[in-house]
Short mmCIF file of C-alpha atoms in Angstrom, two decimals:
data_model
loop_
_atom_site.label_atom_id
_atom_site.label_comp_id
_atom_site.label_asym_id
_atom_site.label_seq_id
_atom_site.Cartn_x
_atom_site.Cartn_y
_atom_site.Cartn_z
CA MET E 1 -1.71 -61.29 10.27
CA ARG E 2 -1.26 -59.70 13.70
CA PHE E 3 0.96 -56.88 12.52
CA LEU E 4 -1.58 -55.74 9.87
CA PRO E 5 -2.77 -52.69 11.93
CA GLY E 6 0.82 -51.49 12.14
CA MET E 7 1.27 -51.92 8.40
CA LEU E 8 -1.87 -49.92 7.69
CA MET E 9 -0.73 -47.12 10.00
CA LEU E 10 2.66 -46.90 8.29
CA MET E 11 1.16 -46.91 4.79
CA LEU E 12 -1.23 -44.11 5.77
CA MET E 13 1.69 -42.07 7.09
CA LEU E 14 3.66 -42.65 3.89
CA MET E 15 0.69 -41.61 1.77
CA LEU E 16 0.55 -38.38 3.79
CA VAL E 17 4.19 -37.70 2.97
CA LEU E 18 3.55 -38.18 -0.74
CA MET E 19 0.52 -35.90 -0.64
CA MET E 20 2.57 -33.15 1.03
CA ALA E 21 5.01 -33.23 -1.87
CA ALA E 22 2.39 -33.35 -4.63
CA PRO E 23 2.37 -30.68 -7.35
CA ALA E 24 -0.66 -28.81 -8.74
CA ARG E 25 -2.61 -27.55 -11.92
CA ALA E 26 -4.78 -24.26 -13.61
CA THR E 27 -8.33 -18.70 -16.56
CA THR E 28 -6.78 -15.57 -17.33
CA ASP E 29 -7.89 -11.95 -17.10
CA VAL E 30 -9.40 -10.25 -20.12
CA MET E 31 -6.84 -7.64 -21.21
CA PRO E 32 -6.26 -5.80 -24.47
CA PHE E 33 -3.59 -7.60 -26.52
CA ARG E 34 -1.91 -6.50 -29.72
CA ASN E 35 -2.65 -9.79 -31.46
CA GLU E 36 -3.73 -13.38 -30.88
CA ALA E 37 -0.15 -14.62 -30.54
CA GLN E 38 0.52 -12.25 -27.65
CA GLU E 39 -2.67 -13.35 -25.91
CA GLN E 40 -1.67 -16.99 -26.31
CA GLN E 41 1.75 -16.25 -24.84
CA PHE E 42 0.09 -14.55 -21.86
CA ARG E 43 -2.12 -17.59 -21.24
CA GLN E 44 0.83 -19.97 -21.40
CA LEU E 45 2.93 -17.86 -19.03
CA THR E 46 0.20 -17.49 -16.40
CA GLU E 47 -0.48 -21.24 -16.51
CA GLN E 48 3.22 -21.93 -15.93
CA LEU E 49 3.54 -19.72 -12.85
CA ARG E 50 2.31 -20.89 -9.44
CA CYS E 51 0.37 -18.68 -7.00
CA PRO E 52 2.53 -18.13 -3.86
CA LYS E 53 -0.57 -17.99 -1.66
CA CYS E 54 -2.78 -20.78 -3.06
CA GLN E 55 0.16 -23.10 -3.95
CA ASN E 56 -2.20 -25.62 -5.56
CA ASN E 57 -3.22 -23.20 -8.35
CA SER E 58 -1.43 -21.38 -11.12
CA ILE E 59 -1.83 -17.60 -11.21
CA ALA E 60 -4.17 -18.13 -14.18
CA ASP E 61 -6.65 -20.02 -11.97
CA SER E 62 -6.18 -18.26 -8.63
CA ASN E 63 -8.45 -15.45 -7.43
CA ALA E 64 -5.98 -14.38 -4.71
CA MET E 65 -4.93 -10.75 -4.78
CA ILE E 66 -1.25 -11.59 -5.22
CA ALA E 67 -2.11 -13.75 -8.26
CA THR E 68 -4.03 -10.81 -9.75
CA ASP E 69 -0.97 -8.60 -9.22
CA MET E 70 1.27 -11.22 -10.82
CA ARG E 71 -1.01 -11.55 -13.86
CA ARG E 72 -0.97 -7.77 -14.25
CA LYS E 73 2.82 -7.71 -13.94
CA VAL E 74 3.17 -10.41 -16.60
CA TYR E 75 0.94 -8.32 -18.87
CA ASP E 76 2.94 -5.14 -18.17
CA LEU E 77 6.26 -6.88 -18.87
CA MET E 78 4.88 -8.26 -22.13
CA GLN E 79 3.81 -4.75 -23.16
CA GLU E 80 7.36 -3.59 -22.44
CA GLY E 81 8.65 -6.17 -24.92
CA LYS E 82 10.16 -8.60 -22.42
CA SER E 83 10.75 -12.17 -23.61
CA ARG E 84 9.17 -15.24 -22.02
CA GLN E 85 12.40 -16.16 -20.23
CA GLU E 86 12.93 -12.60 -18.97
CA ILE E 87 9.43 -12.58 -17.47
CA ILE E 88 9.97 -15.96 -15.77
CA ASP E 89 13.38 -14.79 -14.47
CA TYR E 90 11.73 -11.65 -13.03
CA MET E 91 9.07 -13.70 -11.22
CA VAL E 92 11.63 -16.20 -9.88
CA ALA E 93 13.87 -13.36 -8.64
CA ARG E 94 10.92 -11.76 -6.85
CA TYR E 95 9.05 -14.80 -5.49
CA GLY E 96 11.61 -17.63 -5.59
CA ASN E 97 11.83 -20.88 -7.56
CA PHE E 98 8.55 -22.00 -6.00
CA VAL E 99 6.53 -19.95 -8.53
CA THR E 100 7.61 -22.07 -11.48
CA TYR E 101 6.34 -25.60 -12.10
CA ASP E 102 9.68 -26.44 -13.72
CA PRO E 103 12.26 -25.41 -11.08
CA PRO E 104 16.01 -25.81 -11.72
CA LEU E 105 17.72 -28.99 -10.56
CA THR E 106 19.15 -28.15 -7.12
CA PRO E 107 19.82 -30.21 -3.98
CA LEU E 108 16.43 -29.11 -2.66
CA THR E 109 14.50 -30.27 -5.73
CA VAL E 110 16.37 -33.59 -5.66
CA LEU E 111 15.38 -34.07 -2.03
CA LEU E 112 11.79 -33.20 -2.88
CA TRP E 113 11.58 -36.32 -5.06
CA VAL E 114 14.02 -38.59 -3.22
CA LEU E 115 12.62 -38.23 0.32
CA PRO E 116 9.16 -39.74 -0.39
CA LEU E 117 10.78 -42.62 -2.29
CA ALA E 118 13.24 -43.16 0.55
CA ALA E 119 10.34 -43.20 3.03
CA ILE E 120 8.56 -45.89 1.01
CA VAL E 121 11.72 -48.00 0.75
CA ALA E 122 12.43 -47.63 4.48
CA GLY E 123 8.85 -48.52 5.35
CA GLY E 124 8.93 -51.58 3.09
CA TRP E 125 12.23 -52.70 4.62
CA ILE E 126 10.80 -52.42 8.13
CA ILE E 127 7.73 -54.45 7.13
CA VAL E 128 9.83 -57.22 5.55
CA ALA E 129 12.33 -57.29 8.43
CA ARG E 130 9.55 -57.43 10.99
CA ALA E 131 7.80 -60.26 9.16
CA ARG E 132 11.01 -62.32 8.84
CA ARG E 133 11.82 -61.81 12.50
CA ARG E 134 8.39 -63.09 13.51
CA VAL E 135 8.81 -66.19 11.31
CA ARG E 136 12.26 -66.89 12.74
CA LEU E 137 11.06 -66.52 16.32
CA ARG E 138 8.18 -68.92 15.72
CA ARG E 139 10.57 -71.62 14.43
CA GLU E 140 13.08 -71.32 17.28
CA PRO E 141 12.24 -72.96 20.63
CA LEU E 142 11.92 -70.36 23.36
CA PRO E 143 13.48 -70.94 26.82
CA ALA E 144 11.25 -70.71 29.84
CA ALA E 145 10.98 -67.13 30.95
CA PRO E 146 9.01 -65.20 33.51
CA ARG E 147 5.66 -63.94 32.35
CA TYR E 148 5.19 -60.19 31.76
CA PRO E 149 1.97 -58.28 31.17
CA ALA E 150 0.91 -58.67 27.55
CA ARG E 151 1.32 -55.65 25.27
CA ALA E 152 -0.79 -54.77 22.30
CA PRO E 153 0.65 -56.41 19.15
CA GLY E 154 2.38 -54.14 16.70
CA GLY E 155 2.71 -51.23 19.15
CA ALA E 156 6.47 -50.78 18.74
CA PHE E 157 6.17 -51.28 15.00
CA THR E 158 3.42 -48.66 14.71
CA CYS E 159 5.39 -46.23 16.85
CA ARG E 160 8.53 -46.72 14.75
CA GLY E 161 6.65 -46.26 11.49
CA ALA E 162 4.92 -43.13 12.77
CA VAL E 163 8.24 -41.63 13.91
CA ILE E 164 9.85 -42.31 10.52
CA ALA E 165 6.90 -40.88 8.58
CA LEU E 166 6.72 -37.78 10.78
CA ALA E 167 10.48 -37.23 10.50
CA VAL E 168 10.35 -37.49 6.71
CA SER E 169 7.32 -35.17 6.60
CA ALA E 170 9.06 -32.60 8.78
CA GLY E 171 12.21 -32.79 6.66
CA SER E 172 10.27 -32.44 3.41
CA TYR E 173 8.35 -29.43 4.71
CA ALA E 174 11.44 -27.73 6.12
CA LEU E 175 13.29 -28.09 2.82
CA THR E 176 10.53 -27.60 0.26
CA GLY E 177 7.47 -26.20 2.09
CA SER E 178 8.15 -22.47 1.46
CA TYR E 179 8.32 -21.86 5.20
CA PRO E 180 10.54 -18.74 4.82
CA GLN E 181 7.92 -17.16 2.52
CA VAL E 182 5.13 -18.00 4.96
CA ARG E 183 7.16 -16.57 7.84
CA ALA E 184 7.88 -13.37 5.87
CA TRP E 185 4.18 -13.01 5.11
CA GLN E 186 3.28 -13.43 8.80
CA GLN E 187 5.87 -10.85 9.83
CA ALA E 188 4.66 -8.37 7.20
CA THR E 189 1.07 -8.80 8.40
CA ALA E 190 2.11 -8.17 12.02
CA GLN E 191 4.26 -5.14 11.12
CA ALA E 192 1.75 -3.52 8.75
CA PRO E 193 -0.08 -1.34 11.37
CA GLY E 194 3.17 0.20 12.64
CA LEU E 195 4.51 0.74 9.12
CA LEU E 196 1.21 2.35 8.11
CA ASP E 197 1.40 4.77 11.04
CA ARG E 198 4.92 5.76 9.99
CA ALA E 199 3.87 6.23 6.37
CA LEU E 200 1.05 8.57 7.41
CA ASP E 201 3.16 10.59 9.89
CA PRO E 202 4.98 13.48 8.12
CA ALA E 203 7.40 13.78 11.05
CA ALA E 204 8.36 10.09 11.06
CA GLN E 205 11.30 8.57 9.18
CA PRO E 206 10.21 7.66 5.63
CA LEU E 207 9.89 3.97 4.81
CA ASN E 208 12.66 2.38 2.80
CA GLU E 209 11.90 0.11 -0.16
CA GLU E 210 11.94 -3.10 1.89
CA GLU E 211 9.60 -1.63 4.51
CA MET E 212 7.29 -0.32 1.79
CA ALA E 213 7.16 -3.81 0.24
CA ARG E 214 6.24 -5.31 3.64
CA LEU E 215 3.55 -2.66 4.10
CA ALA E 216 2.11 -3.51 0.67
CA LEU E 217 2.05 -7.23 1.54
CA GLY E 218 0.36 -6.52 4.88
CA LEU E 219 -2.22 -4.28 3.21
CA ARG E 220 -3.02 -6.98 0.64
CA THR E 221 -3.67 -9.45 3.45
CA ARG E 222 -5.91 -6.99 5.29
CA LEU E 223 -7.85 -6.15 2.13
CA GLN E 224 -8.36 -9.84 1.42
CA ARG E 225 -10.41 -9.91 4.63
CA ASP E 226 -11.94 -6.43 4.18
CA PRO E 227 -12.27 -5.76 0.41
CA GLY E 228 -14.74 -2.90 0.99
CA ASN E 229 -12.15 -0.67 2.70
CA ALA E 230 -11.64 2.17 0.19
CA GLU E 231 -8.96 3.91 2.27
CA GLY E 232 -7.02 0.65 2.49
CA TRP E 233 -7.05 0.38 -1.31
CA VAL E 234 -5.83 3.98 -1.57
CA MET E 235 -2.90 3.19 0.74
CA LEU E 236 -2.05 0.06 -1.27
CA GLY E 237 -2.14 2.20 -4.42
CA ARG E 238 0.31 4.67 -2.87
CA ALA E 239 2.59 1.82 -1.84
CA GLY E 240 2.46 0.43 -5.38
CA MET E 241 3.38 3.84 -6.83
CA ALA E 242 6.28 4.19 -4.37
CA LEU E 243 7.56 0.72 -5.36
CA GLY E 244 7.16 1.39 -9.08
CA ASP E 245 4.66 -1.48 -9.30
CA ALA E 246 2.21 -0.17 -11.89
CA GLY E 247 -0.01 -3.24 -11.77
CA THR E 248 -0.55 -3.06 -8.02
CA ALA E 249 -1.05 0.72 -8.05
CA THR E 250 -3.54 0.71 -10.92
CA GLY E 251 -5.54 -2.22 -9.56
CA ALA E 252 -5.66 -0.83 -6.01
CA TYR E 253 -6.71 2.67 -7.08
CA ALA E 254 -9.31 1.19 -9.44
CA ASN E 255 -10.89 -0.69 -6.52
CA ALA E 256 -10.79 2.43 -4.32
CA TYR E 257 -12.41 4.57 -7.04
CA ARG E 258 -15.08 1.94 -7.68
CA LEU E 259 -15.94 1.81 -3.97
CA ALA E 260 -15.78 5.58 -3.37
CA PRO E 261 -15.89 7.62 -6.62
CA GLU E 262 -16.30 10.84 -4.59
CA ASN E 263 -13.09 10.16 -2.65
CA ARG E 264 -10.66 12.72 -4.09
CA GLY E 265 -7.57 10.74 -3.09
CA ALA E 266 -8.91 7.64 -4.82
CA ALA E 267 -9.88 9.51 -8.00
CA LEU E 268 -6.61 11.45 -8.21
CA GLY E 269 -4.49 8.37 -7.50
CA TYR E 270 -6.36 6.34 -10.12
CA ALA E 271 -5.97 9.12 -12.67
CA GLU E 272 -2.23 9.39 -11.98
CA ALA E 273 -1.75 5.62 -12.30
CA LEU E 274 -3.61 5.60 -15.62
CA THR E 275 -1.61 8.52 -17.04
CA ARG E 276 1.65 6.73 -16.18
CA SER E 277 0.58 3.50 -17.87
CA SER E 278 2.25 2.29 -21.06
CA ASP E 279 -1.20 1.62 -22.54
CA PRO E 280 -2.56 4.54 -24.64
CA GLU E 281 -6.12 3.56 -23.70
CA ASP E 282 -5.23 3.92 -20.01
CA ASN E 283 -3.71 7.31 -20.76
CA ARG E 284 -6.91 8.43 -22.48
CA ARG E 285 -9.10 7.28 -19.57
CA GLY E 286 -6.77 9.00 -17.11
CA GLY E 287 -7.01 12.25 -19.07
CA GLU E 288 -10.81 12.09 -19.06
CA LEU E 289 -10.87 11.51 -15.30
CA LEU E 290 -8.51 14.42 -14.72
CA ARG E 291 -10.69 16.65 -16.90
CA ARG E 292 -13.67 15.83 -14.69
CA LEU E 293 -11.65 16.57 -11.57
CA VAL E 294 -10.52 19.93 -12.95
CA SER E 295 -14.12 20.85 -13.83
CA ARG E 296 -15.13 20.21 -10.20
CA ASP E 297 -12.29 22.22 -8.67
CA HIS E 298 -9.90 24.25 -10.83
CA THR E 299 -7.90 25.50 -7.82
CA ASP E 300 -6.23 22.20 -6.88
CA ILE E 301 -2.56 22.57 -7.87
CA ARG E 302 -1.86 18.84 -7.97
CA VAL E 303 -4.88 18.09 -10.18
CA LEU E 304 -3.91 20.91 -12.55
CA SER E 305 -0.31 19.69 -12.70
CA LEU E 306 -1.33 16.11 -13.54
CA TYR E 307 -3.87 17.33 -16.07
CA ALA E 308 -1.29 19.54 -17.80
CA PHE E 309 1.23 16.70 -17.95
CA SER E 310 -1.37 14.27 -19.32
CA ALA E 311 -2.58 16.73 -21.96
CA PHE E 312 0.99 17.53 -23.04
CA GLU E 313 1.91 13.84 -23.35
CA GLN E 314 -1.18 13.18 -25.49
CA GLY E 315 -0.38 16.07 -27.83
CA ARG E 316 -3.03 18.49 -26.51
CA SER E 317 -0.62 21.38 -26.01
CA GLY E 318 -3.36 24.03 -25.79
CA GLU E 319 -5.02 22.31 -22.82
CA ALA E 320 -1.65 21.82 -21.14
CA VAL E 321 -0.75 25.51 -21.48
CA ALA E 322 -4.16 26.57 -20.13
CA ALA E 323 -3.68 24.36 -17.05
CA TRP E 324 -0.16 25.64 -16.42
CA GLU E 325 -1.30 29.25 -16.78
CA MET E 326 -4.03 28.58 -14.22
CA MET E 327 -1.34 27.22 -11.88
CA LEU E 328 0.72 30.39 -12.30
CA LYS E 329 -2.30 32.45 -11.17
CA LEU E 330 -2.66 30.30 -8.05
CA LEU E 331 1.00 30.09 -6.99
CA PRO E 332 2.59 32.92 -4.95
CA ALA E 333 5.17 35.13 -6.66
CA GLY E 334 8.22 33.61 -4.95
CA ASP E 335 7.29 29.95 -5.48
CA ALA E 336 10.16 27.97 -7.05
CA ARG E 337 7.69 25.96 -9.15
CA ARG E 338 6.84 29.00 -11.26
CA ALA E 339 10.11 28.84 -13.21
CA VAL E 340 9.53 25.16 -14.09
CA ILE E 341 5.96 25.87 -15.20
CA GLU E 342 7.06 28.83 -17.36
CA ARG E 343 9.67 26.65 -19.11
CA SER E 344 6.99 23.98 -19.69
CA ILE E 345 4.68 26.57 -21.25
CA ARG E 346 7.41 27.74 -23.63
CA LEU E 347 8.20 24.16 -24.60
CA ALA E 348 4.51 23.41 -25.29
CA GLN E 349 4.11 26.56 -27.38
CA GLU E 350 7.12 25.66 -29.50
CA LYS E 351 5.66 22.26 -30.43
#
């Protein structure tokens, strides 16, 4: 039939629409679990959450940095005793309904399924109507008419089908294509250098929580392209600590320390993140790292303070008192921190 090329063009366009709306499928990190049931729950949760960057992978399968952070956050929330639904609600509140493969029924999700079907029905109607019109025109006698230059058959049909398919595609993407998240990511990437300059400038206005979150997102994007940048990982670790995101902070500092173990900022940040973890094994590793840092330089007030806190929390009161007493020797007589340290020493001695 002469309109076959037009039909093929329309069907290809409709297939493209369906592919744009298609869903996806999904290994998990090796982490210490209390029992097999908890590990199984972790696997199920990470397979049910979609990676915001990859989109075609669950966070269990994705190697993207944001998926790693999400897996770590799922693990941390499980260690805090959160239920499955509470963890999913947290992820949806932070990343939107897109992260779950079973989103709630809303006008947008209805459109996601109805639009492709509507496009197929509309395309089929156009094909049938066009075919019937051709049959009718062939049966009716045509009056004599002036001759016009011949046009390629099916041109108007192809154009109409392409316009419909493109319109449906654009509508589907605008409503369900996560464009706002993509736009926010692009803005965060563009703003990251300026936010980083402000964060490093003591005289500049401190970043608020929203700006710190954008800086963290921009740093993740930069480190995806330059994973060997130890200072970048340190900055991401600081941003994670400021946001209270233990998973991001611990992972970022771990990468920085692995790349540059002699970098004092990386080592101290990693030790602090480990001592603040809810995992006793992390606390133990953080204490060992702090002990090594103290042995290298026992005049660093911040290292001594973290070491004393870590030792006290792990029940090593003698080590904590020794570190605090060393701090008292280093601090000037009028320093306001002396009173706090003296109270801490008395508390440790009473235990």
